Short mmCIF file of N, CA and C and ligand atoms in Angstrom, two decimals:
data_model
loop_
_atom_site.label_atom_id
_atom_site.label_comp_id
_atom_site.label_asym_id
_atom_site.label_seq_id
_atom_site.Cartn_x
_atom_site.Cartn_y
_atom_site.Cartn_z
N UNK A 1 95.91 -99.20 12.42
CA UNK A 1 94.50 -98.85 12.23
C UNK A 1 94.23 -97.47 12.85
N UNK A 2 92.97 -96.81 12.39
CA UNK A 2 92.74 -95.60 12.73
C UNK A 2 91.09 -95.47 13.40
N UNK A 3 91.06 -94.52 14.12
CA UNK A 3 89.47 -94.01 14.77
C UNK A 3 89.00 -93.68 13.79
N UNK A 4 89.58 -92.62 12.89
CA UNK A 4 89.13 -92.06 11.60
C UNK A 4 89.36 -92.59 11.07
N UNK A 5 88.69 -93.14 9.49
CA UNK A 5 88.66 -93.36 8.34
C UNK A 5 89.29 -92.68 7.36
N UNK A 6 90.14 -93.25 6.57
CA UNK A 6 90.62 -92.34 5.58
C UNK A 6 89.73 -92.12 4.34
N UNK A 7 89.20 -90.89 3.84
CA UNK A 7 87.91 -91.16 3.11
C UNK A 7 88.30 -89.86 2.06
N UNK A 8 87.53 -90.27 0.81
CA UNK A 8 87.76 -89.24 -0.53
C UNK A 8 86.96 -89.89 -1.39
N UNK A 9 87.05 -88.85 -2.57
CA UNK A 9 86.35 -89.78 -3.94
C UNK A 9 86.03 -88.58 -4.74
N UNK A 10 85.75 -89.10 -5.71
CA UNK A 10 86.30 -87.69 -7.16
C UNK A 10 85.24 -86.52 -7.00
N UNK A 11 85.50 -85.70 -8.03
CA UNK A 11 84.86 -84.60 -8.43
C UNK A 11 83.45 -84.54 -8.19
N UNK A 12 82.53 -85.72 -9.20
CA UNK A 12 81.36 -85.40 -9.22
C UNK A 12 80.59 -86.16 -7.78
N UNK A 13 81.12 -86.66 -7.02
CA UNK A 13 80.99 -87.29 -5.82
C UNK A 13 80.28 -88.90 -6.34
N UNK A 14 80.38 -89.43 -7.55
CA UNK A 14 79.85 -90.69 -7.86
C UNK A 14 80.55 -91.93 -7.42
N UNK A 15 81.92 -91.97 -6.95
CA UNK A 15 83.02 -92.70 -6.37
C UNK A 15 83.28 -92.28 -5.07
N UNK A 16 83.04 -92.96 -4.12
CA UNK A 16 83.42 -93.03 -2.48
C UNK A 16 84.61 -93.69 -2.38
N UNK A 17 85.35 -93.56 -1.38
CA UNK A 17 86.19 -94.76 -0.84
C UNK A 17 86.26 -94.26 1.13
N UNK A 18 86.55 -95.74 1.06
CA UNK A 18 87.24 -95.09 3.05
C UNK A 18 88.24 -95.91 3.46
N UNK A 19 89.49 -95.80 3.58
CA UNK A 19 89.83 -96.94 4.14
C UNK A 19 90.10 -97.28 6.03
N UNK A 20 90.52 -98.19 6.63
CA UNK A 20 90.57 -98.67 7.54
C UNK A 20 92.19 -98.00 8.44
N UNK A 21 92.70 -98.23 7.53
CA UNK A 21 94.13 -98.40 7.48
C UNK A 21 94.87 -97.28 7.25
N UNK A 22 95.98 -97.15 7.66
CA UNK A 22 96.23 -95.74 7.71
C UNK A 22 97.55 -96.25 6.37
N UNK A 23 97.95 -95.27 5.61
CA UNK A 23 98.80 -95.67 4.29
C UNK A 23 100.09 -96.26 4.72
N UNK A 24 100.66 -97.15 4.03
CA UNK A 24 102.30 -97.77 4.28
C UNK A 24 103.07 -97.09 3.50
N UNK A 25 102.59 -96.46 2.49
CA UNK A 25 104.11 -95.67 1.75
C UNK A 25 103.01 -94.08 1.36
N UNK A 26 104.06 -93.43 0.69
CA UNK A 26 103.43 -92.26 -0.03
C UNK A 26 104.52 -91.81 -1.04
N UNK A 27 104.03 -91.37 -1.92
CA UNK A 27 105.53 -90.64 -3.13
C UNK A 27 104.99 -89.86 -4.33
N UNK A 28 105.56 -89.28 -4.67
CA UNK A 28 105.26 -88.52 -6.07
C UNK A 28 106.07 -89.40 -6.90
N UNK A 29 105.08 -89.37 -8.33
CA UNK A 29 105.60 -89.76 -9.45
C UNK A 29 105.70 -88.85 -10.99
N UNK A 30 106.88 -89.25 -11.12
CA UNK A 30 106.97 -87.83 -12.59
C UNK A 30 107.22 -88.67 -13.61
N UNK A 31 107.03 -89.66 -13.47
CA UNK A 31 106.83 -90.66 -15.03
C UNK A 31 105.74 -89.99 -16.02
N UNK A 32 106.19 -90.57 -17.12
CA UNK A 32 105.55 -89.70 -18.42
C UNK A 32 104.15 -90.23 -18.25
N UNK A 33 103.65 -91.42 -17.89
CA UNK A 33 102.15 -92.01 -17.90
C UNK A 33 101.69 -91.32 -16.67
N UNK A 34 102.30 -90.72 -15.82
CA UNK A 34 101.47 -89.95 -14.71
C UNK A 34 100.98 -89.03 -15.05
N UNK A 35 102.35 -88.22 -16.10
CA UNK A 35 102.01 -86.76 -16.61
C UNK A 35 100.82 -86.87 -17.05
N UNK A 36 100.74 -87.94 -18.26
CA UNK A 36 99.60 -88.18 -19.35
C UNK A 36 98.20 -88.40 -18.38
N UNK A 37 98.41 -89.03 -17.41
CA UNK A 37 97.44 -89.60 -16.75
C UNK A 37 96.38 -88.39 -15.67
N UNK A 38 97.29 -87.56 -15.21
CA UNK A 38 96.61 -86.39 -14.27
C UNK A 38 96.62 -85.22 -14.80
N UNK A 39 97.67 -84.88 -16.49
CA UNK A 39 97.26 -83.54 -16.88
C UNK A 39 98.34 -83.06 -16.39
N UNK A 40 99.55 -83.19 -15.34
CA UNK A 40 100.43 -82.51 -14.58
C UNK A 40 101.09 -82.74 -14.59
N UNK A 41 102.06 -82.32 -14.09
CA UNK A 41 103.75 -82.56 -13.78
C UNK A 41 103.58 -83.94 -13.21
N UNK A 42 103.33 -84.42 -12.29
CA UNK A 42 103.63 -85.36 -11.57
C UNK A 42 102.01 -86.00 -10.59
N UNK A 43 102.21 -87.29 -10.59
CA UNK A 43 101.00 -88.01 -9.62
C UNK A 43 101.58 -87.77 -8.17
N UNK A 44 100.47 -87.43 -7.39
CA UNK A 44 101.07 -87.39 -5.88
C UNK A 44 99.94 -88.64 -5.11
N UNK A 45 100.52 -89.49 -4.48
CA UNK A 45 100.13 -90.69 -4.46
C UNK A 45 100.14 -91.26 -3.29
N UNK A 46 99.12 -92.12 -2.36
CA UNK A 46 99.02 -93.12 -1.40
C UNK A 46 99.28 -94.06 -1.20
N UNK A 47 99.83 -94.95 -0.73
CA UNK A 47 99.70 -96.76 -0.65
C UNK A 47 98.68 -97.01 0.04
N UNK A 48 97.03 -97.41 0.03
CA UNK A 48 96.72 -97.99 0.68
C UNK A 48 96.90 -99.86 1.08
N UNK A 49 96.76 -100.64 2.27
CA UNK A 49 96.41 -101.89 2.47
C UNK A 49 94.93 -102.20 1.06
N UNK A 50 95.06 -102.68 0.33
CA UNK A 50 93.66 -103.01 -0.62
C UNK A 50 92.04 -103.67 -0.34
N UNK A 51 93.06 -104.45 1.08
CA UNK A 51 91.69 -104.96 1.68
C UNK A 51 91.09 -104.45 3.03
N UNK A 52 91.74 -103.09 3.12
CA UNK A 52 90.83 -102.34 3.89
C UNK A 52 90.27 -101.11 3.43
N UNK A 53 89.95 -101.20 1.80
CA UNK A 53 89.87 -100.01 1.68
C UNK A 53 88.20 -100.79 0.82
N UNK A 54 87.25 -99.75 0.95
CA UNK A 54 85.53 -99.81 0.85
C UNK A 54 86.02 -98.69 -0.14
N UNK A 55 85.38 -99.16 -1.78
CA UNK A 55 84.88 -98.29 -2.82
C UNK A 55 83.46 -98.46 -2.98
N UNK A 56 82.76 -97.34 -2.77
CA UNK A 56 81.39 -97.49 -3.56
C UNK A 56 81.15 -96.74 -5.00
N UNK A 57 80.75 -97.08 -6.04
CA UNK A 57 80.83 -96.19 -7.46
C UNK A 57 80.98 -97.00 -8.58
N UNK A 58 81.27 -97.12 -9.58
CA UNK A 58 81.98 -97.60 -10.51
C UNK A 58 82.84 -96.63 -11.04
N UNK A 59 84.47 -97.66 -10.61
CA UNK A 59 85.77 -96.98 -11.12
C UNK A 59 85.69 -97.94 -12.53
N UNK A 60 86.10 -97.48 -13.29
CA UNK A 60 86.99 -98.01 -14.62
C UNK A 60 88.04 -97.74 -15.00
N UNK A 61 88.75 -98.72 -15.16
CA UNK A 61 90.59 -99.07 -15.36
C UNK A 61 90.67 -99.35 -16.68
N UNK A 62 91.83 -98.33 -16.89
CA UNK A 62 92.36 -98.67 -18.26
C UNK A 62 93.75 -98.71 -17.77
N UNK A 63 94.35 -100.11 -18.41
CA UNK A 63 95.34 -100.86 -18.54
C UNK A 63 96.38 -100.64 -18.95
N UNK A 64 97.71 -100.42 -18.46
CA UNK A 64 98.87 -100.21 -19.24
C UNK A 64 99.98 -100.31 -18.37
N UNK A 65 100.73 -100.88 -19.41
CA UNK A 65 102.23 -102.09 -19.66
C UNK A 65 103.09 -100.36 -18.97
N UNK A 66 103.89 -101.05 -17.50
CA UNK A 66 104.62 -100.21 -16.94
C UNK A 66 105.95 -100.23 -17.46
N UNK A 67 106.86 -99.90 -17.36
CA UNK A 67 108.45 -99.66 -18.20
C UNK A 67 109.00 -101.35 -17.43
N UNK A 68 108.40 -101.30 -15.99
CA UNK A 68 108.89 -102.58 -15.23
C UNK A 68 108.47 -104.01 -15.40
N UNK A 69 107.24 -103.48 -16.31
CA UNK A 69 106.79 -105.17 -16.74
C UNK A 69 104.93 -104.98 -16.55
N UNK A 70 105.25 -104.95 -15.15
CA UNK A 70 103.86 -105.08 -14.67
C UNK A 70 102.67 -104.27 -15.36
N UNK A 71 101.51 -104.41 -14.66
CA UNK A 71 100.17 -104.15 -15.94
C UNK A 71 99.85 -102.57 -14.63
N UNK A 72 99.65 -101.81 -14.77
CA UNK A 72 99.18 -101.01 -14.03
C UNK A 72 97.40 -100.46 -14.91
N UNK A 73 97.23 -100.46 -13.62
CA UNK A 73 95.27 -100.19 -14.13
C UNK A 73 95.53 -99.31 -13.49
N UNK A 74 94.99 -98.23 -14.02
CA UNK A 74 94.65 -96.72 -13.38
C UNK A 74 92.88 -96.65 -13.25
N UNK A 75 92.38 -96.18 -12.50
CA UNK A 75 91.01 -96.40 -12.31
C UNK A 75 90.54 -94.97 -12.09
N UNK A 76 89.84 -94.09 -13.09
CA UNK A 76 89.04 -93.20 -12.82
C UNK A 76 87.86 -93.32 -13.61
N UNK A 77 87.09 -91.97 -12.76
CA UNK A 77 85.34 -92.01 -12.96
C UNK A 77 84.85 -91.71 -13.77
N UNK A 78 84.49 -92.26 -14.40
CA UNK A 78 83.59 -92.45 -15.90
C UNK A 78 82.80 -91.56 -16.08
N UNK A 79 82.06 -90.60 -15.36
CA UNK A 79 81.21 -90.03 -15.34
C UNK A 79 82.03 -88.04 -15.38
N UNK A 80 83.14 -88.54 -14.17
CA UNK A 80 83.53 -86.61 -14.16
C UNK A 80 85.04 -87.08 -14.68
N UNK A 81 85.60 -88.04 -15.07
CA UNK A 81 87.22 -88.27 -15.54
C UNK A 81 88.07 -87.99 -14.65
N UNK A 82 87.45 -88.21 -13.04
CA UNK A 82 88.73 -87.86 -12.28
C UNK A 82 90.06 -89.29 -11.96
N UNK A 83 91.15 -89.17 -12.12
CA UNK A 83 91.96 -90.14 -11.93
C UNK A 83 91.89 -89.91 -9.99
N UNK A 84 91.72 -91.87 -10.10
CA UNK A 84 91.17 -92.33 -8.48
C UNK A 84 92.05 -93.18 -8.07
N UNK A 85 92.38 -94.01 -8.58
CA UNK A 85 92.94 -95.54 -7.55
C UNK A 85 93.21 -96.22 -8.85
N UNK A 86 94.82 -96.84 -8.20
CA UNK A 86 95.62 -97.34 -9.22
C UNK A 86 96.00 -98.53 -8.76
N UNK A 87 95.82 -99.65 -9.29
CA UNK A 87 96.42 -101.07 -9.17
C UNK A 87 97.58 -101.36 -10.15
N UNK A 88 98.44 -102.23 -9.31
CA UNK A 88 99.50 -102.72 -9.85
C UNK A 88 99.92 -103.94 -10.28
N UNK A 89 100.20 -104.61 -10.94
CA UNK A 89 100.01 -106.24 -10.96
C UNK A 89 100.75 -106.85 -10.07
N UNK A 90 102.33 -106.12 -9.85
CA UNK A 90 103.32 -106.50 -9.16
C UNK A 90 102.84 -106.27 -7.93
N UNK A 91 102.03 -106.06 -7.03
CA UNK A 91 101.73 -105.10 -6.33
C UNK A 91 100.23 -105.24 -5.70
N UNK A 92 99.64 -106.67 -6.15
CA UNK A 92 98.48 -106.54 -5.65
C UNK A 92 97.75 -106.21 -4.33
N UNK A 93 98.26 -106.13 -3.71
CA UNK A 93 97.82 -105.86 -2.26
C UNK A 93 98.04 -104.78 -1.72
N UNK A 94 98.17 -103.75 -3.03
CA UNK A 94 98.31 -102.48 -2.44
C UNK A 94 97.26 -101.68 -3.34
N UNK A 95 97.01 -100.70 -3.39
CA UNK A 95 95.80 -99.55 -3.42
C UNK A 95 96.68 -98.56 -3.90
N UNK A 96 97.00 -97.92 -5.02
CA UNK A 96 97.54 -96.78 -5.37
C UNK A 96 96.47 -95.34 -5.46
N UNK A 97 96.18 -94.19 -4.71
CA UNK A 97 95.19 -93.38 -4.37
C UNK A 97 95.48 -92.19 -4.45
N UNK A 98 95.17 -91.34 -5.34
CA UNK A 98 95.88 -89.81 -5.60
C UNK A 98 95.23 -89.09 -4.55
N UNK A 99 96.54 -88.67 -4.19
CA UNK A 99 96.42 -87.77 -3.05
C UNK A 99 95.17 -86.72 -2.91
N UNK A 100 94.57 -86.35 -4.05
CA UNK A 100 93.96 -84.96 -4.09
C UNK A 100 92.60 -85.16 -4.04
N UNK A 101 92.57 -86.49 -4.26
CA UNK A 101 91.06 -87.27 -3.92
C UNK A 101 90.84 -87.32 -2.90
N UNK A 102 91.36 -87.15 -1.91
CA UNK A 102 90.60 -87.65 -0.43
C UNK A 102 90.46 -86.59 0.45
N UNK A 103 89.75 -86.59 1.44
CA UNK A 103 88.65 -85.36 1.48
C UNK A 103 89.68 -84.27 2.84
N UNK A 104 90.82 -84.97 3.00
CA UNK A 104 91.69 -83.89 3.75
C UNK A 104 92.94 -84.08 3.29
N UNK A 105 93.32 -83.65 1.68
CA UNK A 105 94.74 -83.93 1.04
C UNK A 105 95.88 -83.09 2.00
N UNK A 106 95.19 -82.28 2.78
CA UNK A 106 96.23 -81.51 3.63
C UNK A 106 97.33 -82.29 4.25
N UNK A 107 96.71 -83.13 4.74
CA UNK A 107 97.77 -84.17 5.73
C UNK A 107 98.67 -85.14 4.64
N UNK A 108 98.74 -84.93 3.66
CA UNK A 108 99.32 -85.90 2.77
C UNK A 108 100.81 -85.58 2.64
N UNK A 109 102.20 -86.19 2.93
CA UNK A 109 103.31 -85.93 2.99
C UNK A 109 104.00 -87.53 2.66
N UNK A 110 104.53 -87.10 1.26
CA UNK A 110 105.29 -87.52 0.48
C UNK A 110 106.47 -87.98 0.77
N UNK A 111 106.80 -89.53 1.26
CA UNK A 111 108.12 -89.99 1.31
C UNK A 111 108.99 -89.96 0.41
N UNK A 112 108.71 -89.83 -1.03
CA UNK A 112 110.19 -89.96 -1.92
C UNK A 112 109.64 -89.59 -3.30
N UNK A 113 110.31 -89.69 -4.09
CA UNK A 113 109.64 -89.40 -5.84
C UNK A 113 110.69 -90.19 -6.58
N UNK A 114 109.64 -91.08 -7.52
CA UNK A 114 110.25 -92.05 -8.56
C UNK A 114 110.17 -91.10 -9.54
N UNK A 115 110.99 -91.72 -10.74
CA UNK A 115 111.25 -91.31 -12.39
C UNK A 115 111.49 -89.46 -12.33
N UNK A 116 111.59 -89.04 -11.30
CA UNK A 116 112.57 -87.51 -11.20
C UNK A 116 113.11 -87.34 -12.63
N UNK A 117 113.63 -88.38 -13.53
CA UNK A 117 114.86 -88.11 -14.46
C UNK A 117 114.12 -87.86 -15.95
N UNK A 118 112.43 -88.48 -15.67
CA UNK A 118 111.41 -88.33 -16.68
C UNK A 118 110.74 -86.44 -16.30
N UNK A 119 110.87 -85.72 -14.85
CA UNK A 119 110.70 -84.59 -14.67
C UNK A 119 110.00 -83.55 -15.87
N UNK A 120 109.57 -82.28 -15.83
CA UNK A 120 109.56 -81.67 -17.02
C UNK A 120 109.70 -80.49 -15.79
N UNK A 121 110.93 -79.43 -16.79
CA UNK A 121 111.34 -78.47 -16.03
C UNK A 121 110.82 -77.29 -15.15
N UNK A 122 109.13 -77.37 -15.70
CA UNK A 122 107.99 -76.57 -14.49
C UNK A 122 107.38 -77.46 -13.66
N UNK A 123 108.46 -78.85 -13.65
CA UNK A 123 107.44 -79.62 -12.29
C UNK A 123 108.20 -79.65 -11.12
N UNK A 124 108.21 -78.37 -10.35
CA UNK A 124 109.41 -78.33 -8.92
C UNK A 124 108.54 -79.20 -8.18
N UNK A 125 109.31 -80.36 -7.47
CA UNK A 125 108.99 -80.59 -6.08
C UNK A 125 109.59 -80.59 -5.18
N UNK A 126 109.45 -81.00 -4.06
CA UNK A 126 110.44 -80.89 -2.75
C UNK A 126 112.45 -81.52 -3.26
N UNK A 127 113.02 -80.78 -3.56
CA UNK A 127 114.56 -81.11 -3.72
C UNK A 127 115.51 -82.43 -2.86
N UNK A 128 114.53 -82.14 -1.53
CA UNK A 128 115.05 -82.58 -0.44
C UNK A 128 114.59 -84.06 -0.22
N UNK A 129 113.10 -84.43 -1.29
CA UNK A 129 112.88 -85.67 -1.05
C UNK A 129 113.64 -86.45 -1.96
N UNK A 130 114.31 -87.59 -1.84
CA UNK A 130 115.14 -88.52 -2.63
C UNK A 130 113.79 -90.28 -3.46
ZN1 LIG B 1 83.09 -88.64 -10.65
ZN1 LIG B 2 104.22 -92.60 -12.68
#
């Protein structure tokens, strides 16, 4: 747990979040539904605990079948289209939270990067993370 709150929320400021909890994982993802999903090379991403994390707003999730099975809901704001917080089916008890949403992305450092092999050749990231 933290003194500070971990706190962010999109573009047009209509989505809040804060959580309690300080994150259990972090990673970049270069899967093709990330690309599609943020516009970019790659999602850069949080784990929050799910039940310490306070949304105020309406997020809306649209649904889709991961390569692994599971249902992943991606949840952004209806109002400015920013991609916010991602649920997993496999995975419920975790909080998936793009890094760039929250209101000090500075401190955000990336343990590892999945689907590297889905990459597109202007998406450099750290070499060194596995
Ligand atoms: Zn918004
Ligand atoms: Zn991905």
């Amino acid at each position: 747990m933290t003194d500070t709150p971990i706190t962010g929320g999109c573009a047009c400021g209509a989505i809040r979040y804060a959580s309690t909890a300080e994150p259990t994982f972090s990673l970049i993802c270069q899967c093709r539904q990330c690309q599609r999903a943020t516009g970019a090379g790659h999602a850069a991403a949080l784990v929050l605990p799910a039940d310490a994390v306070t949304v105020t707003g309406e997020v809306r999730f649209f649904d889709q079948q991961a390569d692994s099975g599971n249902t992943v809901s991606r949840g952004f704001c209806p109002t400015c289209g920013s991609p916010m917080l991602n649920r997993n089916s496999g995975y419920p008890q975790s909080l998936y939270v793009h890094a760039a949403t929250l209101d000090d992305p500075g401190g955000f450092r990336p343990e590892t990067v999945v689907f590297r092999s889905a990459a597109q050749p202007w998406d450099h990231v750290d070499p060194d993370l596995t």
